[in-house]
Coordinates of C-alpha atoms and ligand atoms in Angstrom, one line a residue:
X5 CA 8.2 34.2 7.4
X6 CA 9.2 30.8 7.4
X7 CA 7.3 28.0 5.8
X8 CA 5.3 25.2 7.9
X9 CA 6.8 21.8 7.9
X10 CA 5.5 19.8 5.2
X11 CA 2.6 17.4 6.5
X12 CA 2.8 13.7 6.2
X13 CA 0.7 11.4 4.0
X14 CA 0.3 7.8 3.6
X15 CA 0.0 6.4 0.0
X16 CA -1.5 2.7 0.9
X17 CA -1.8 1.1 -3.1
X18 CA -3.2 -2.3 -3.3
X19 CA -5.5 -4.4 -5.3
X20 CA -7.9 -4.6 -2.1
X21 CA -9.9 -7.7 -3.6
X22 CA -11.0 -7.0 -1.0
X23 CA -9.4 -5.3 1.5
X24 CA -9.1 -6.7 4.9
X25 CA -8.0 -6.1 8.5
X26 CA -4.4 -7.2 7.4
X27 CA -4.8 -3.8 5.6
X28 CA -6.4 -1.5 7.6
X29 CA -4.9 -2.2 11.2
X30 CA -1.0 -1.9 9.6
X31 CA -1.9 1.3 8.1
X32 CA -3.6 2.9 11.7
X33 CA -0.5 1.6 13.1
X34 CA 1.7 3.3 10.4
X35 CA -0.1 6.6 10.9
X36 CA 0.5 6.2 14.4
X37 CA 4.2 5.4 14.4
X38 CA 5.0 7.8 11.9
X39 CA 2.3 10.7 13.3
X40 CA 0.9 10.8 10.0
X41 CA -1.7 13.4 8.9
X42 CA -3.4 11.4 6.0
X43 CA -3.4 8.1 4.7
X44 CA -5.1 7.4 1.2
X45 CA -5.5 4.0 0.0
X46 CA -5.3 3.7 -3.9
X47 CA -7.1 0.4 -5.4
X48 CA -5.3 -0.3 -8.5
X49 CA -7.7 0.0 -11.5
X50 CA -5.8 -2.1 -14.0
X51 CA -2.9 -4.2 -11.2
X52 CA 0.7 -4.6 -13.7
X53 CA 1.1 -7.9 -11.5
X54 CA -1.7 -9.7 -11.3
X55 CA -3.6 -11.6 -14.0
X56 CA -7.7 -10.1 -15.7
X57 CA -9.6 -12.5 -14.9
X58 CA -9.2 -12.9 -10.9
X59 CA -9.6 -9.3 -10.9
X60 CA -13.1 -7.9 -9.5
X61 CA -13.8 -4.6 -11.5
X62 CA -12.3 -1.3 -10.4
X63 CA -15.7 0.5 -9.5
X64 CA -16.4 -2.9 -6.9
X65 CA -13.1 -3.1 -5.5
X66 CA -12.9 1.0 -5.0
X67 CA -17.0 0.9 -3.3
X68 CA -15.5 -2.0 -0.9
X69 CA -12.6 0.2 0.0
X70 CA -14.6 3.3 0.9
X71 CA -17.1 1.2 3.1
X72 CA -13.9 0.3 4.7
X73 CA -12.6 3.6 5.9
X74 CA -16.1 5.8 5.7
X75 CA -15.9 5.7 9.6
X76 CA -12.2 6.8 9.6
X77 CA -11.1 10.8 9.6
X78 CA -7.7 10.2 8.8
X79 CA -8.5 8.0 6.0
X80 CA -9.3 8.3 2.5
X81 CA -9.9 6.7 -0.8
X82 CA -8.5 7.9 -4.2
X83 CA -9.4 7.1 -7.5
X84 CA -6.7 8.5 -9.0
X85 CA -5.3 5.0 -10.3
X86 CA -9.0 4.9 -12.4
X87 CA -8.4 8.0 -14.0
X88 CA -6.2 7.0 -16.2
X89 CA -6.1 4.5 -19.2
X90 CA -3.5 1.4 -19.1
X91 CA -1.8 -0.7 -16.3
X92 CA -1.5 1.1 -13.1
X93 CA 2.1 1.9 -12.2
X94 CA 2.9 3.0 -8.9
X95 CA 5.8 5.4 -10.4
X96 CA 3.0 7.0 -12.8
X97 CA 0.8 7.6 -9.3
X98 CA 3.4 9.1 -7.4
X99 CA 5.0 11.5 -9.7
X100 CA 1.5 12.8 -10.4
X101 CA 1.2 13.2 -6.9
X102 CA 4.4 14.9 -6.5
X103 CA 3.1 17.3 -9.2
X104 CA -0.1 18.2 -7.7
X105 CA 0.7 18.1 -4.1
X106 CA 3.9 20.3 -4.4
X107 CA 6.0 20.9 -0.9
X108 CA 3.3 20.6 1.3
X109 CA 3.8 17.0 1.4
X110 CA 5.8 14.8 2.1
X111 CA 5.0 11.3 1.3
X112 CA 5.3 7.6 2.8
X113 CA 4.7 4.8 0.0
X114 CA 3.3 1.9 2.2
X115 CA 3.6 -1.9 1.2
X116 CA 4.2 -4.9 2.3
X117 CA 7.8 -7.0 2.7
X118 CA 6.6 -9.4 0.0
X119 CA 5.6 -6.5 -2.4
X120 CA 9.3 -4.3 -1.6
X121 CA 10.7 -8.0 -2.2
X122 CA 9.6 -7.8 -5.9
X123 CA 10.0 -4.2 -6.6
X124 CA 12.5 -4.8 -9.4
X125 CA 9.7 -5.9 -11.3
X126 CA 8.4 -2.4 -10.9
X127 CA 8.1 0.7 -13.4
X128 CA 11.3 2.7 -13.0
X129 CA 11.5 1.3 -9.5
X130 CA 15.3 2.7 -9.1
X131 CA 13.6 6.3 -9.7
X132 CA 10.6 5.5 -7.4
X133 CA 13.2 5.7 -4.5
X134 CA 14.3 9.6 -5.1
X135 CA 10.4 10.4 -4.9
X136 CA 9.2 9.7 -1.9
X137 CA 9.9 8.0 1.5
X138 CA 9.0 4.5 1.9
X139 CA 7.4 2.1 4.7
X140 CA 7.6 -1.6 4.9
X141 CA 5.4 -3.6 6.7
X142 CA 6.6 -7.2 7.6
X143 CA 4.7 -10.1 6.7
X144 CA 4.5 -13.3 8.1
X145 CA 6.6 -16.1 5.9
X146 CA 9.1 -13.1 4.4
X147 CA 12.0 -12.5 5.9
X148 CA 13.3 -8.7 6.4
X149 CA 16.8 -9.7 5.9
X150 CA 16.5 -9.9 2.5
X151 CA 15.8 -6.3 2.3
X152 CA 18.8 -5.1 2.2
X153 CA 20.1 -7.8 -1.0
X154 CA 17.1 -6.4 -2.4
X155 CA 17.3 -2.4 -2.0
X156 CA 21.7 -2.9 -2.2
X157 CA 21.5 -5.2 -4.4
X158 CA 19.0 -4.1 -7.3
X159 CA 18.0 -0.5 -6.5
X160 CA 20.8 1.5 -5.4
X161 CA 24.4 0.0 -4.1
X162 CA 24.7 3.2 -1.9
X163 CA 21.2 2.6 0.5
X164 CA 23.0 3.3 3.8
X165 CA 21.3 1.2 6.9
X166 CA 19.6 3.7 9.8
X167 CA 20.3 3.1 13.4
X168 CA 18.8 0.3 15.3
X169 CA 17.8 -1.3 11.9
X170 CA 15.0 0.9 11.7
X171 CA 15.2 1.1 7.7
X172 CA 17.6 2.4 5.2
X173 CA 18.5 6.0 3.8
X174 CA 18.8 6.5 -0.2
X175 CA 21.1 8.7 -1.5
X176 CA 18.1 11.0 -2.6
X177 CA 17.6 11.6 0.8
X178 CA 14.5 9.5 1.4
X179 CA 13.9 6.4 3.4
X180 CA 13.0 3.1 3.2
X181 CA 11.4 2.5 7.0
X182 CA 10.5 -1.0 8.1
X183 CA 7.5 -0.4 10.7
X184 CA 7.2 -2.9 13.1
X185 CA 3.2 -3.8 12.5
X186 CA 1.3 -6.4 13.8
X187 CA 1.2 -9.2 12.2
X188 CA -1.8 -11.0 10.8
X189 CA -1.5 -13.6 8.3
X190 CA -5.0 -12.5 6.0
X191 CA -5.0 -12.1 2.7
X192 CA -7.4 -11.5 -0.1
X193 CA -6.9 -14.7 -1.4
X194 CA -7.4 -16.2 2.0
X195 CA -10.4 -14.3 1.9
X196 CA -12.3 -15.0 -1.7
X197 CA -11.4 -18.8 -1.2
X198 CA -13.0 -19.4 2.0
X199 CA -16.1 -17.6 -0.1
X200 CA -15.7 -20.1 -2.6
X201 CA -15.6 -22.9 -0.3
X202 CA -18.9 -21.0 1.7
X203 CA -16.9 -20.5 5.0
X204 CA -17.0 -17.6 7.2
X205 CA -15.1 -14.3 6.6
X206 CA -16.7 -12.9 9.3
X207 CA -13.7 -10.7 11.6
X208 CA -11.4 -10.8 8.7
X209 CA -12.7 -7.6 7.4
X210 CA -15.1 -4.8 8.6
X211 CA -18.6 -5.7 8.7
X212 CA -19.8 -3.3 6.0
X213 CA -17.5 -5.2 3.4
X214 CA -18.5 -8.4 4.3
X215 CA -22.2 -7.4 4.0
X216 CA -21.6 -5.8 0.5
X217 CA -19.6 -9.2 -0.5
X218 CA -22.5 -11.4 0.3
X219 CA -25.2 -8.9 -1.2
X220 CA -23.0 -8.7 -4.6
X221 CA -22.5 -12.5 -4.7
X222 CA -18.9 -12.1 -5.3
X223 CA -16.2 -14.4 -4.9
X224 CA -18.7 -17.0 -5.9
Ligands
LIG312 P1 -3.9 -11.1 -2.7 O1 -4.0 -12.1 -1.6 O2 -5.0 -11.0 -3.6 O3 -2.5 -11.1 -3.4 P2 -3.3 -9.1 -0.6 O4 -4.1 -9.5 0.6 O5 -1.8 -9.4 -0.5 O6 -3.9 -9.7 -1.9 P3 -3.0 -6.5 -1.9 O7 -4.2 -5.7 -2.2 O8 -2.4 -7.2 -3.0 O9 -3.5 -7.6 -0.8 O10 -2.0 -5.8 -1.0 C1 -1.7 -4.4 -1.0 C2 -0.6 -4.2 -0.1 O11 -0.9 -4.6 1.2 C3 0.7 -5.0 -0.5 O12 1.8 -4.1 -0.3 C4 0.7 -6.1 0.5 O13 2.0 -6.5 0.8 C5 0.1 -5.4 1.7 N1 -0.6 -6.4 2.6 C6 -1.6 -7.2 2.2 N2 -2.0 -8.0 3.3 C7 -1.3 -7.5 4.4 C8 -1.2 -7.9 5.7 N3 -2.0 -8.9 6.2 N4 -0.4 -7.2 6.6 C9 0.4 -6.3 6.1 N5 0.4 -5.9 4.8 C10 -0.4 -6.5 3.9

């Protein structure tokens, strides 16, 4: 007997402080696009790029993240970044996945243009490329020609383009797919600084979020 093709699952890592609509939308669009099974967003307990002290605690930022996708069947939230001690690299994340998951899955690493932009700041980014696929969601302000300089240029000089400038294909095997998403320009900065300055979040980010924001007094 033959073995059933692997099913597909979204990795969505972030800080998500908090996470927003920008978020959530792209990654219901991904699965859609891509016919996805699961998508699993991973809050970053301790985020390599980004400074302690703007950082909301890990246990906060994973509770806000839940809320987010409780109503969603296709959605889920792992704490796997918390269960371990130390900054919280992507490569770590996905070769443990690799591990426990085995052949049943394949997996699609979802971030942002600005985030692939920088990913030779990474971990053992060149390696993160022969582990799983890729998908790259524009952003508004980034420009997705600099992709290619990027993935040619500092990951692997052999990326080879796909048709109709859907993405590129590593020599591993694995993609790099840039999903047409659309676009909103929110971001969690947007988000905690019109806290700050008292203005309305509301529509940025589901209802049960902004609720648990205001009860918490964060942002503040
Ligand atoms: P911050 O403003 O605090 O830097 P952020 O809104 O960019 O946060 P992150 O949690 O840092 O959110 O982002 C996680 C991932 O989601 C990154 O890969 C980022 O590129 C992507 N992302 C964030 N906002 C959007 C958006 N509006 N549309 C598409 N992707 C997004």
């Amino acid at each position: 007997m033959t073995n059933p093709p692997p099913k597909r699952l979204g990795l969505f890592g972030g800080t998500f402080n908090p996470i927003h609509y920008g978020h959530l939308r792209s990654g219901e669009e991904v699965v859609e696009a891509l016919s996805l099974d699961r998508l699993w967003f991973i809050p970053a307990a301790v985020p390599p790029h980004k400074s302690p002290p703007e950082i909301t605690p890990f246990e906060v930022r994973l509770e806000m993240t839940r809320l987010a996708v409780e109503d969603n069947p296709r959605a889920e939230v792992s704490d796997v970044e918390g269960r371990r001690p130390g900054k919280s690299y992507s490569i770590e994340t996905v070769r443990l996945l690799r591990r426990e998951l085995g052949q049943t899955w394949e997996l699609y690493f979802i971030l942002g243009l600005d985030a692939i932009l920088e990913i030779s700041t990474w971990k053992d980014f060149r390696e993160l490329f022969s582990l799983c696929h890729f998908v790259v969601l524009d952003r508004p302000g980034y420009d997705r020609r600099q992709l290619e300089e990027v993935l040619r240029g500092e990951v692997n000089p052999y990326f080879q383009p796909l048709a109709e400038g859907g993405g590129f294909q590593h020599p591993s095997g694995y993609r790099v797919l840039v999903v047409s998403t659309s676009l909103m320009d929110i971001s969690a900065t947007l988000i905690r600084s019109l806290v700050r300055a008292g203005r309305s979040i509301r529509y940025l980010l589901p209802e049960a979020v902004r609720g648990y924001i205001i009860k918490n007094k964060l942002y503040l």
